[in-house]
Amino acid sequence: MGKQIFFLILSVSLGLALHAQSIKPAGPKIKQKWLNKAVPKSNSSKEGQRMMRMVKKVSALQYKTFHSPEELSRTLDISLADFKLPPLGYSMLKKANETRIQASKRLFKARVQWYQQERTQVLAGLEIYPAAHKVDYVSLIDPSARIIFLGERHYVGNIRKQIEQVVLQYRKAHPRKKVYLLTEFLEMNYPNEPNYGLYQGVMFKGKKMSWSYASVLFRLRQNGVSVFGLEPLRGLKDLAQKMRLPDPNFSRSSLSLIGQYIRNKSWMDTIRRVALQNPDAVIFVYTGLGHSSYKYLESLPFMLKDFSSQVFLFDMVGDDTLNPAFADLFKEDFLSDKQSISVTKLNNTKYRRLLGADVLVYVHP
C-alpha cells in the first residue's frame, strides 16, 4: 500500500507546475443547455472533505517538487524508470529507449518552466464546466475533426460508460455518417486475412479482445458503429518481425517508451489506412492515455497530424498524473458528489502539450 501511495505521489508530480491555491473558473459563462442540470450539493460531506484534502495534499507536494530543480530531477528519474526495458534482451533497442527517456525528462522540465511563465494565460483559455450527471458530448466534438482520440485510464467502469456515451451520442446525432471505432482492446486484422470486424452479438472468430471492454464494443456495433481492433495480440509476433526485433515475444517490453512507440506506429498504419479508404467517415480511436495524449513524445495525434483531429482524455480525480492545472480543475460540486462528471475544454491549441488534450473529462472511481 505504501508503495502504491508513493507511486501515485511521484506520478502526479510529473505534472507541470501549479500553485497550491485554487482560483476561480476561467473562460466564458457556460450555457445551461450544455448539461441536463447542475449537480446539487451532495449530502456526503465527509467524502467531499476527504477528496478535497487529497487534492490539497497532492497540490502542496507538487508545488514543493516543481520549485526544487534537484527534487524534480530525482522524481523524474524514479518515475521514468518504469519505462525502461527489462535487464535481459533487446540490446538493439536499449539505446533508442534511453534516448526517449532522457528526451521525456527534458520535455517535462521545460513544461514546468513554461507553465510557471504562462499559467495565467493557460487558465484564462479554459472552460471549466459545472459538474453534471450527464454530459452532452456532441456539443464538445469539433465538427471538422476526422479523427477523435479517446484516451482513458484503463479498467475503470465509470470511464468506459462515458466513452461509450461519446460514440453513441455522436452516432445518434449523425445517423447517416459512417462512424468507425478503432481500439487497442481488440485484436487487429492481419495481412492476407479476411476482414472480421465485430459481428453483432458474436465475438469474431479466432480473435481476442479485452473482456472488460467486450460489452461496450458489442453495444457500439449493435448501434451501427464499425468496430475494429488495433492491437496485434499474437504475442506481437507479426509486429516484432516487421520491426526486425530479435525476440518475437515483444509483449514483455511493449510498455517501455520504445515499445509504446512501436505499437503506436503499428496502430497508426491501421488508422491511416481506414481514414484514407473512408474519406467521409469519422473515426474514433479508443486507447490508453499515453497513446493519445499530446503530452507524450510520438503519440498517435502527432503521428497522424496530417488529419484534423481532437483529443478527449478520461481520468479519475487524483490520478491525472501529468496535469499542470491539477487543483484548479477539481471544483467543490464535483468533489462532493461521487455521481458527478467534470469537464474542461481547452480553447487555445497552443497549450495542448501542457494539458494533453482538447477536452479533459474526470469521473470518480
mmCIF file of C-alpha atoms in Angstrom:
data_model
loop_
_atom_site.group_PDB
_atom_site.id
_atom_site.type_symbol
_atom_site.label_atom_id
_atom_site.label_comp_id
_atom_site.label_asym_id
_atom_site.label_seq_id
_atom_site.Cartn_x
_atom_site.Cartn_y
_atom_site.Cartn_z
ATOM 1 C CA MET A 1 0.000 0.000 0.000
ATOM 2 C CA GLY A 2 2.816 2.396 0.883
ATOM 3 C CA LYS A 3 4.468 1.741 -2.460
ATOM 4 C CA GLN A 4 1.195 2.475 -4.294
ATOM 5 C CA ILE A 5 0.751 5.775 -2.492
ATOM 6 C CA PHE A 6 4.394 6.659 -3.158
ATOM 7 C CA PHE A 7 3.971 5.905 -6.843
ATOM 8 C CA LEU A 8 0.789 7.994 -7.019
ATOM 9 C CA ILE A 9 2.530 10.981 -5.491
ATOM 10 C CA LEU A 10 5.537 10.566 -7.775
ATOM 11 C CA SER A 11 3.345 10.117 -10.820
ATOM 12 C CA VAL A 12 1.244 13.143 -10.063
ATOM 13 C CA SER A 13 4.357 15.195 -9.506
ATOM 14 C CA LEU A 14 5.319 14.533 -13.114
ATOM 15 C CA GLY A 15 2.679 17.139 -13.959
ATOM 16 C CA LEU A 16 3.653 20.694 -14.628
ATOM 17 C CA ALA A 17 3.988 23.441 -12.036
ATOM 18 C CA LEU A 18 0.898 24.805 -10.361
ATOM 19 C CA HIS A 19 0.209 26.814 -7.281
ATOM 20 C CA ALA A 20 -1.380 25.113 -4.301
ATOM 21 C CA GLN A 21 -4.132 27.700 -4.031
ATOM 22 C CA SER A 22 -7.352 27.421 -6.026
ATOM 23 C CA ILE A 23 -8.555 30.029 -8.489
ATOM 24 C CA LYS A 24 -11.948 30.958 -9.863
ATOM 25 C CA PRO A 25 -13.004 29.137 -13.027
ATOM 26 C CA ALA A 26 -11.798 30.967 -16.116
ATOM 27 C CA GLY A 27 -13.416 31.373 -19.511
ATOM 28 C CA PRO A 28 -16.876 32.412 -20.700
ATOM 29 C CA LYS A 29 -20.072 31.539 -18.894
ATOM 30 C CA ILE A 30 -21.395 28.117 -19.764
ATOM 31 C CA LYS A 31 -24.781 27.817 -21.434
ATOM 32 C CA GLN A 32 -27.169 25.865 -19.215
ATOM 33 C CA LYS A 33 -28.440 23.771 -22.147
ATOM 34 C CA TRP A 34 -24.998 22.080 -22.293
ATOM 35 C CA LEU A 35 -25.987 19.777 -19.437
ATOM 36 C CA ASN A 36 -29.164 18.295 -18.057
ATOM 37 C CA LYS A 37 -28.792 20.167 -14.797
ATOM 38 C CA ALA A 38 -26.110 21.366 -12.443
ATOM 39 C CA VAL A 39 -25.342 18.892 -9.700
ATOM 40 C CA PRO A 40 -26.842 19.871 -6.345
ATOM 41 C CA LYS A 41 -24.791 19.797 -3.203
ATOM 42 C CA SER A 42 -24.286 16.245 -2.031
ATOM 43 C CA ASN A 43 -25.105 15.047 1.458
ATOM 44 C CA SER A 44 -21.898 13.026 1.538
ATOM 45 C CA SER A 45 -19.919 15.882 3.052
ATOM 46 C CA LYS A 46 -17.345 13.518 4.566
ATOM 47 C CA GLU A 47 -16.476 12.116 1.145
ATOM 48 C CA GLY A 48 -16.253 15.612 -0.319
ATOM 49 C CA GLN A 49 -13.981 16.748 2.501
ATOM 50 C CA ARG A 50 -11.767 13.687 2.064
ATOM 51 C CA MET A 51 -11.392 14.337 -1.663
ATOM 52 C CA MET A 52 -10.587 17.994 -1.071
ATOM 53 C CA ARG A 53 -7.907 17.111 1.491
ATOM 54 C CA MET A 54 -6.342 14.717 -1.007
ATOM 55 C CA VAL A 55 -6.282 17.372 -3.749
ATOM 56 C CA LYS A 56 -4.702 19.924 -1.408
ATOM 57 C CA LYS A 57 -2.085 17.422 -0.208
ATOM 58 C CA VAL A 58 -1.009 16.444 -3.727
ATOM 59 C CA SER A 59 -1.040 20.088 -4.864
ATOM 60 C CA ALA A 60 1.232 21.095 -1.981
ATOM 61 C CA LEU A 61 3.638 18.282 -2.838
ATOM 62 C CA GLN A 62 3.643 19.330 -6.495
ATOM 63 C CA TYR A 63 4.389 22.905 -5.549
ATOM 64 C CA LYS A 64 7.372 21.778 -3.451
ATOM 65 C CA THR A 65 8.666 19.441 -6.164
ATOM 66 C CA PHE A 66 8.352 21.913 -9.029
ATOM 67 C CA HIS A 67 10.197 24.638 -7.180
ATOM 68 C CA SER A 68 13.244 22.487 -6.451
ATOM 69 C CA PRO A 69 15.295 21.548 -9.561
ATOM 70 C CA GLU A 70 17.042 18.757 -7.655
ATOM 71 C CA GLU A 71 13.792 17.285 -6.311
ATOM 72 C CA LEU A 72 12.154 17.495 -9.737
ATOM 73 C CA SER A 73 15.088 15.726 -11.393
ATOM 74 C CA ARG A 74 15.101 12.979 -8.760
ATOM 75 C CA THR A 75 11.347 12.467 -9.039
ATOM 76 C CA LEU A 76 11.506 12.253 -12.825
ATOM 77 C CA ASP A 77 14.307 9.675 -12.674
ATOM 78 C CA ILE A 78 12.286 7.460 -10.333
ATOM 79 C CA SER A 79 9.058 7.775 -12.308
ATOM 80 C CA LEU A 80 10.610 7.247 -15.749
ATOM 81 C CA ALA A 81 12.393 4.119 -14.509
ATOM 82 C CA ASP A 82 9.110 2.260 -15.071
ATOM 83 C CA PHE A 83 9.536 2.801 -18.824
ATOM 84 C CA LYS A 84 12.905 1.089 -19.077
ATOM 85 C CA LEU A 85 13.428 -2.193 -20.924
ATOM 86 C CA PRO A 86 13.993 -5.447 -18.977
ATOM 87 C CA PRO A 87 17.638 -6.119 -17.996
ATOM 88 C CA LEU A 88 17.979 -9.008 -20.439
ATOM 89 C CA GLY A 89 17.365 -8.937 -24.180
ATOM 90 C CA TYR A 90 16.538 -6.213 -26.675
ATOM 91 C CA SER A 91 20.028 -4.720 -26.570
ATOM 92 C CA MET A 92 19.412 -3.209 -30.007
ATOM 93 C CA LEU A 93 16.513 -1.181 -28.578
ATOM 94 C CA LYS A 94 18.024 -0.023 -25.281
ATOM 95 C CA LYS A 95 19.824 2.987 -26.722
ATOM 96 C CA ALA A 96 16.676 4.170 -28.504
ATOM 97 C CA ASN A 97 14.643 3.666 -25.342
ATOM 98 C CA GLU A 98 17.139 5.540 -23.158
ATOM 99 C CA THR A 99 17.201 8.392 -25.675
ATOM 100 C CA ARG A 100 13.431 8.687 -25.340
ATOM 101 C CA ILE A 101 13.602 8.617 -21.541
ATOM 102 C CA GLN A 102 16.110 11.454 -21.470
ATOM 103 C CA ALA A 103 14.118 13.434 -24.037
ATOM 104 C CA SER A 104 10.980 12.969 -21.910
ATOM 105 C CA LYS A 105 12.817 14.223 -18.845
ATOM 106 C CA ARG A 106 13.956 17.362 -20.681
ATOM 107 C CA LEU A 107 10.438 17.879 -22.003
ATOM 108 C CA PHE A 108 8.851 17.648 -18.538
ATOM 109 C CA LYS A 109 11.356 20.158 -17.147
ATOM 110 C CA ALA A 110 10.695 22.561 -19.999
ATOM 111 C CA ARG A 111 6.956 22.306 -19.363
ATOM 112 C CA VAL A 112 7.427 23.195 -15.718
ATOM 113 C CA GLN A 113 9.130 26.418 -16.735
ATOM 114 C CA TRP A 114 6.586 27.075 -19.499
ATOM 115 C CA TYR A 115 3.644 26.645 -17.183
ATOM 116 C CA GLN A 116 5.166 28.831 -14.482
ATOM 117 C CA GLN A 117 5.581 31.598 -17.041
ATOM 118 C CA GLU A 118 2.159 31.309 -18.686
ATOM 119 C CA ARG A 119 -0.132 29.916 -16.017
ATOM 120 C CA THR A 120 -2.462 32.920 -16.112
ATOM 121 C CA GLN A 121 -2.851 32.727 -19.901
ATOM 122 C CA VAL A 122 -3.410 28.965 -19.820
ATOM 123 C CA LEU A 123 -6.153 29.137 -17.210
ATOM 124 C CA ALA A 124 -7.804 32.085 -18.953
ATOM 125 C CA GLY A 125 -8.246 29.875 -22.014
ATOM 126 C CA LEU A 126 -10.014 27.051 -20.184
ATOM 127 C CA GLU A 127 -13.737 26.461 -19.944
ATOM 128 C CA ILE A 128 -14.330 24.579 -16.706
ATOM 129 C CA TYR A 129 -17.909 23.364 -16.934
ATOM 130 C CA PRO A 130 -20.198 22.884 -13.936
ATOM 131 C CA ALA A 131 -20.174 19.289 -12.734
ATOM 132 C CA ALA A 132 -23.058 17.293 -14.205
ATOM 133 C CA HIS A 133 -24.642 13.862 -14.101
ATOM 134 C CA LYS A 134 -24.949 13.677 -17.883
ATOM 135 C CA VAL A 135 -22.718 15.342 -20.467
ATOM 136 C CA ASP A 136 -23.728 16.467 -23.968
ATOM 137 C CA TYR A 137 -20.579 15.257 -25.723
ATOM 138 C CA VAL A 138 -21.825 16.143 -29.207
ATOM 139 C CA SER A 139 -21.621 19.833 -28.309
ATOM 140 C CA LEU A 140 -17.959 19.343 -27.358
ATOM 141 C CA ILE A 141 -16.898 17.497 -30.521
ATOM 142 C CA ASP A 142 -15.200 19.574 -33.191
ATOM 143 C CA PRO A 143 -17.342 19.128 -36.346
ATOM 144 C CA SER A 144 -14.240 19.458 -38.546
ATOM 145 C CA ALA A 145 -12.363 16.593 -36.812
ATOM 146 C CA ARG A 146 -11.816 13.458 -38.913
ATOM 147 C CA ILE A 147 -10.198 11.532 -36.067
ATOM 148 C CA ILE A 148 -11.348 11.812 -32.440
ATOM 149 C CA PHE A 149 -8.952 10.260 -29.921
ATOM 150 C CA LEU A 150 -10.474 8.859 -26.726
ATOM 151 C CA GLY A 151 -7.709 8.207 -24.195
ATOM 152 C CA GLU A 152 -8.575 6.544 -20.904
ATOM 153 C CA ARG A 153 -7.189 5.296 -17.630
ATOM 154 C CA HIS A 154 -7.664 1.545 -18.014
ATOM 155 C CA TYR A 155 -10.211 -0.698 -16.303
ATOM 156 C CA VAL A 156 -12.399 1.996 -14.731
ATOM 157 C CA GLY A 157 -16.075 1.213 -15.282
ATOM 158 C CA ASN A 158 -17.235 4.830 -14.954
ATOM 159 C CA ILE A 159 -14.785 5.874 -17.659
ATOM 160 C CA ARG A 160 -15.914 3.129 -20.052
ATOM 161 C CA LYS A 161 -19.504 4.337 -19.638
ATOM 162 C CA GLN A 162 -18.534 7.889 -20.583
ATOM 163 C CA ILE A 163 -16.545 6.811 -23.637
ATOM 164 C CA GLU A 164 -19.468 4.686 -24.798
ATOM 165 C CA GLN A 165 -21.688 7.752 -24.424
ATOM 166 C CA VAL A 166 -19.376 9.879 -26.585
ATOM 167 C CA VAL A 167 -19.663 7.482 -29.525
ATOM 168 C CA LEU A 168 -23.353 6.647 -29.052
ATOM 169 C CA GLN A 169 -24.338 10.308 -28.820
ATOM 170 C CA TYR A 170 -22.392 11.081 -31.974
ATOM 171 C CA ARG A 171 -23.919 8.082 -33.773
ATOM 172 C CA LYS A 172 -27.435 9.259 -32.823
ATOM 173 C CA ALA A 173 -26.734 12.859 -33.844
ATOM 174 C CA HIS A 174 -25.295 11.788 -37.225
ATOM 175 C CA PRO A 175 -27.258 8.685 -38.300
ATOM 176 C CA ARG A 176 -26.206 8.953 -41.962
ATOM 177 C CA LYS A 177 -22.488 9.347 -41.315
ATOM 178 C CA LYS A 178 -20.105 6.393 -41.391
ATOM 179 C CA VAL A 179 -18.612 6.022 -37.897
ATOM 180 C CA TYR A 180 -15.638 3.818 -37.009
ATOM 181 C CA LEU A 181 -14.207 2.841 -33.640
ATOM 182 C CA LEU A 182 -10.614 1.558 -33.733
ATOM 183 C CA THR A 183 -9.346 0.278 -30.396
ATOM 184 C CA GLU A 184 -6.380 -1.356 -28.684
ATOM 185 C CA PHE A 185 -8.771 -3.577 -26.718
ATOM 186 C CA LEU A 186 -9.450 -5.747 -29.748
ATOM 187 C CA GLU A 187 -7.081 -7.812 -31.867
ATOM 188 C CA MET A 188 -6.284 -6.402 -35.292
ATOM 189 C CA ASN A 189 -6.877 -7.977 -38.690
ATOM 190 C CA TYR A 190 -3.630 -9.269 -40.118
ATOM 191 C CA PRO A 191 -2.383 -9.025 -43.725
ATOM 192 C CA ASN A 192 -3.943 -11.513 -46.158
ATOM 193 C CA GLU A 193 -6.753 -12.193 -43.711
ATOM 194 C CA PRO A 194 -10.486 -11.552 -44.256
ATOM 195 C CA ASN A 195 -11.986 -8.508 -42.553
ATOM 196 C CA TYR A 196 -13.639 -9.943 -39.464
ATOM 197 C CA GLY A 197 -14.732 -6.762 -37.775
ATOM 198 C CA LEU A 198 -17.087 -7.346 -34.844
ATOM 199 C CA TYR A 199 -20.256 -9.234 -35.718
ATOM 200 C CA GLN A 200 -23.437 -8.250 -33.956
ATOM 201 C CA GLY A 201 -23.663 -10.112 -30.656
ATOM 202 C CA VAL A 202 -20.862 -12.544 -31.543
ATOM 203 C CA MET A 203 -17.181 -12.487 -30.650
ATOM 204 C CA PHE A 204 -15.499 -12.710 -34.011
ATOM 205 C CA LYS A 205 -13.867 -15.981 -34.934
ATOM 206 C CA GLY A 206 -10.301 -16.650 -33.950
ATOM 207 C CA LYS A 207 -9.851 -13.220 -32.397
ATOM 208 C CA LYS A 208 -9.238 -11.930 -28.888
ATOM 209 C CA MET A 209 -10.459 -8.919 -27.000
ATOM 210 C CA SER A 210 -10.101 -7.466 -23.543
ATOM 211 C CA TRP A 211 -13.204 -8.900 -21.892
ATOM 212 C CA SER A 212 -13.628 -5.891 -19.628
ATOM 213 C CA TYR A 213 -14.483 -3.962 -22.783
ATOM 214 C CA ALA A 214 -16.498 -6.605 -24.660
ATOM 215 C CA SER A 215 -19.974 -5.347 -23.726
ATOM 216 C CA VAL A 216 -19.114 -1.774 -24.735
ATOM 217 C CA LEU A 217 -17.752 -2.868 -28.119
ATOM 218 C CA PHE A 218 -20.775 -5.094 -28.772
ATOM 219 C CA ARG A 219 -23.265 -2.331 -27.952
ATOM 220 C CA LEU A 220 -21.474 0.129 -30.224
ATOM 221 C CA ARG A 221 -21.511 -2.419 -33.029
ATOM 222 C CA GLN A 222 -25.230 -3.026 -32.476
ATOM 223 C CA ASN A 223 -25.799 0.715 -32.865
ATOM 224 C CA GLY A 224 -24.193 0.885 -36.290
ATOM 225 C CA VAL A 225 -20.581 1.699 -35.363
ATOM 226 C CA SER A 226 -17.925 -0.196 -37.338
ATOM 227 C CA VAL A 227 -15.623 -1.636 -34.650
ATOM 228 C CA PHE A 228 -12.114 -2.879 -35.489
ATOM 229 C CA GLY A 229 -9.030 -3.777 -33.479
ATOM 230 C CA LEU A 230 -5.579 -2.184 -33.404
ATOM 231 C CA GLU A 231 -3.517 -4.487 -31.187
ATOM 232 C CA PRO A 232 -1.523 -7.390 -32.729
ATOM 233 C CA LEU A 233 -2.056 -9.805 -29.849
ATOM 234 C CA ARG A 234 -0.383 -12.913 -31.323
ATOM 235 C CA GLY A 235 2.462 -12.433 -28.868
ATOM 236 C CA LEU A 236 3.067 -9.295 -31.012
ATOM 237 C CA LYS A 237 4.935 -11.697 -33.286
ATOM 238 C CA ASP A 238 3.913 -10.006 -36.528
ATOM 239 C CA LEU A 239 4.930 -6.626 -35.150
ATOM 240 C CA ALA A 240 8.263 -7.938 -33.871
ATOM 241 C CA GLN A 241 9.075 -9.398 -37.284
ATOM 242 C CA LYS A 242 8.042 -6.203 -39.043
ATOM 243 C CA MET A 243 10.320 -4.142 -36.794
ATOM 244 C CA ARG A 244 13.139 -6.764 -37.114
ATOM 245 C CA LEU A 245 13.212 -7.477 -33.401
ATOM 246 C CA PRO A 246 15.235 -10.499 -32.254
ATOM 247 C CA ASP A 247 12.577 -11.886 -29.911
ATOM 248 C CA PRO A 248 9.081 -12.487 -31.343
ATOM 249 C CA ASN A 249 7.577 -12.242 -27.848
ATOM 250 C CA PHE A 250 7.814 -8.457 -27.825
ATOM 251 C CA SER A 251 4.902 -8.129 -25.375
ATOM 252 C CA ARG A 252 7.315 -8.317 -22.411
ATOM 253 C CA SER A 253 8.763 -4.956 -23.395
ATOM 254 C CA SER A 254 5.753 -3.322 -25.007
ATOM 255 C CA LEU A 255 5.265 -0.891 -22.082
ATOM 256 C CA SER A 256 8.712 0.679 -22.420
ATOM 257 C CA LEU A 257 8.882 4.012 -24.274
ATOM 258 C CA ILE A 258 10.342 2.382 -27.377
ATOM 259 C CA GLY A 259 7.729 -0.377 -27.045
ATOM 260 C CA GLN A 260 4.890 2.126 -26.950
ATOM 261 C CA TYR A 261 6.363 3.914 -29.962
ATOM 262 C CA ILE A 262 6.486 0.664 -31.939
ATOM 263 C CA ARG A 263 2.900 -0.170 -31.007
ATOM 264 C CA ASN A 264 1.764 3.361 -31.897
ATOM 265 C CA LYS A 265 3.477 3.065 -35.256
ATOM 266 C CA SER A 266 1.635 -0.175 -35.978
ATOM 267 C CA TRP A 267 -1.686 1.339 -34.892
ATOM 268 C CA MET A 268 -1.007 4.463 -36.951
ATOM 269 C CA ASP A 269 -0.744 2.395 -40.126
ATOM 270 C CA THR A 270 -4.179 0.865 -39.483
ATOM 271 C CA ILE A 271 -5.807 4.196 -38.589
ATOM 272 C CA ARG A 272 -4.332 5.912 -41.642
ATOM 273 C CA ARG A 273 -5.483 3.137 -43.956
ATOM 274 C CA VAL A 274 -9.068 3.298 -42.665
ATOM 275 C CA ALA A 275 -9.095 7.109 -42.867
ATOM 276 C CA LEU A 276 -7.832 7.139 -46.460
ATOM 277 C CA GLN A 277 -10.216 4.389 -47.566
ATOM 278 C CA ASN A 278 -13.196 6.154 -45.956
ATOM 279 C CA PRO A 279 -12.713 9.898 -46.579
ATOM 280 C CA ASP A 280 -16.240 10.804 -45.446
ATOM 281 C CA ALA A 281 -16.140 8.794 -42.207
ATOM 282 C CA VAL A 282 -15.433 9.962 -38.662
ATOM 283 C CA ILE A 283 -13.018 7.722 -36.795
ATOM 284 C CA PHE A 284 -12.934 7.341 -33.003
ATOM 285 C CA VAL A 285 -9.619 5.927 -31.732
ATOM 286 C CA TYR A 286 -10.036 4.360 -28.272
ATOM 287 C CA THR A 287 -6.756 3.738 -26.389
ATOM 288 C CA GLY A 288 -4.960 4.265 -23.109
ATOM 289 C CA LEU A 289 -3.995 7.779 -22.023
ATOM 290 C CA GLY A 290 -0.341 7.523 -23.010
ATOM 291 C CA HIS A 291 -1.062 6.625 -26.621
ATOM 292 C CA SER A 292 -3.413 9.549 -27.303
ATOM 293 C CA SER A 293 -2.154 12.367 -25.082
ATOM 294 C CA TYR A 294 -0.402 15.402 -26.552
ATOM 295 C CA LYS A 295 1.919 15.313 -23.543
ATOM 296 C CA TYR A 296 3.810 12.253 -24.723
ATOM 297 C CA LEU A 297 6.522 12.054 -27.334
ATOM 298 C CA GLU A 298 5.467 10.310 -30.546
ATOM 299 C CA SER A 299 1.834 9.834 -29.538
ATOM 300 C CA LEU A 300 -0.815 8.997 -32.132
ATOM 301 C CA PRO A 301 -2.169 12.551 -32.639
ATOM 302 C CA PHE A 302 1.318 13.702 -33.676
ATOM 303 C CA MET A 303 1.879 10.668 -35.880
ATOM 304 C CA LEU A 304 -1.410 11.463 -37.651
ATOM 305 C CA LYS A 305 -1.085 15.247 -37.639
ATOM 306 C CA ASP A 306 -1.960 15.483 -41.343
ATOM 307 C CA PHE A 307 -5.572 14.651 -40.361
ATOM 308 C CA SER A 308 -7.761 17.127 -38.496
ATOM 309 C CA SER A 309 -8.250 15.661 -35.015
ATOM 310 C CA GLN A 310 -9.404 16.238 -31.454
ATOM 311 C CA VAL A 311 -8.262 14.593 -28.216
ATOM 312 C CA PHE A 312 -10.509 13.675 -25.281
ATOM 313 C CA LEU A 313 -8.765 12.300 -22.176
ATOM 314 C CA PHE A 314 -10.707 10.489 -19.423
ATOM 315 C CA ASP A 315 -9.287 10.114 -15.934
ATOM 316 C CA MET A 316 -10.180 9.938 -12.242
ATOM 317 C CA VAL A 317 -9.809 12.662 -9.675
ATOM 318 C CA GLY A 318 -6.340 12.371 -8.164
ATOM 319 C CA ASP A 319 -4.929 10.183 -10.930
ATOM 320 C CA ASP A 320 -4.360 12.686 -13.742
ATOM 321 C CA THR A 321 -0.629 12.318 -13.383
ATOM 322 C CA LEU A 322 0.590 14.877 -15.923
ATOM 323 C CA ASN A 323 -1.842 17.746 -15.470
ATOM 324 C CA PRO A 324 -0.409 21.159 -14.547
ATOM 325 C CA ALA A 325 -3.781 22.572 -13.517
ATOM 326 C CA PHE A 326 -4.465 19.711 -11.099
ATOM 327 C CA ALA A 327 -6.096 21.600 -8.207
ATOM 328 C CA ASP A 328 -7.879 24.153 -10.392
ATOM 329 C CA LEU A 329 -9.962 21.579 -12.241
ATOM 330 C CA PHE A 330 -11.453 19.715 -9.273
ATOM 331 C CA LYS A 331 -14.198 22.012 -8.029
ATOM 332 C CA GLU A 332 -16.354 21.518 -4.956
ATOM 333 C CA ASP A 333 -19.508 20.481 -6.834
ATOM 334 C CA PHE A 334 -17.550 17.625 -8.444
ATOM 335 C CA LEU A 335 -15.586 16.534 -5.383
ATOM 336 C CA SER A 336 -18.633 16.366 -3.116
ATOM 337 C CA ASP A 337 -20.804 14.266 -5.453
ATOM 338 C CA LYS A 338 -19.466 10.831 -6.467
ATOM 339 C CA GLN A 339 -22.004 10.556 -9.298
ATOM 340 C CA SER A 340 -20.875 13.758 -10.986
ATOM 341 C CA ILE A 341 -18.663 14.283 -14.033
ATOM 342 C CA SER A 342 -16.246 17.170 -14.515
ATOM 343 C CA VAL A 343 -15.379 18.561 -17.957
ATOM 344 C CA THR A 344 -12.757 21.080 -19.011
ATOM 345 C CA LYS A 345 -12.328 22.324 -22.585
ATOM 346 C CA LEU A 346 -9.113 23.897 -23.852
ATOM 347 C CA ASN A 347 -9.783 26.717 -26.310
ATOM 348 C CA ASN A 348 -6.170 27.550 -27.188
ATOM 349 C CA THR A 349 -4.367 24.775 -29.092
ATOM 350 C CA LYS A 350 -1.050 26.400 -28.149
ATOM 351 C CA TYR A 351 -1.325 24.712 -24.746
ATOM 352 C CA ARG A 352 -2.259 21.207 -25.924
ATOM 353 C CA ARG A 353 1.139 19.851 -24.873
ATOM 354 C CA LEU A 354 0.699 21.271 -21.395
ATOM 355 C CA LEU A 355 -2.677 19.718 -20.609
ATOM 356 C CA GLY A 356 -2.505 16.807 -23.049
ATOM 357 C CA ALA A 357 -5.922 17.178 -24.637
ATOM 358 C CA ASP A 358 -8.565 19.428 -26.123
ATOM 359 C CA VAL A 359 -11.156 18.129 -23.645
ATOM 360 C CA LEU A 360 -10.473 16.666 -20.173
ATOM 361 C CA VAL A 361 -13.146 14.518 -18.510
ATOM 362 C CA TYR A 362 -12.932 13.354 -14.891
ATOM 363 C CA VAL A 363 -15.027 10.797 -13.036
ATOM 364 C CA HIS A 364 -14.988 9.304 -9.551
ATOM 365 C CA PRO A 365 -13.691 5.743 -9.031
#
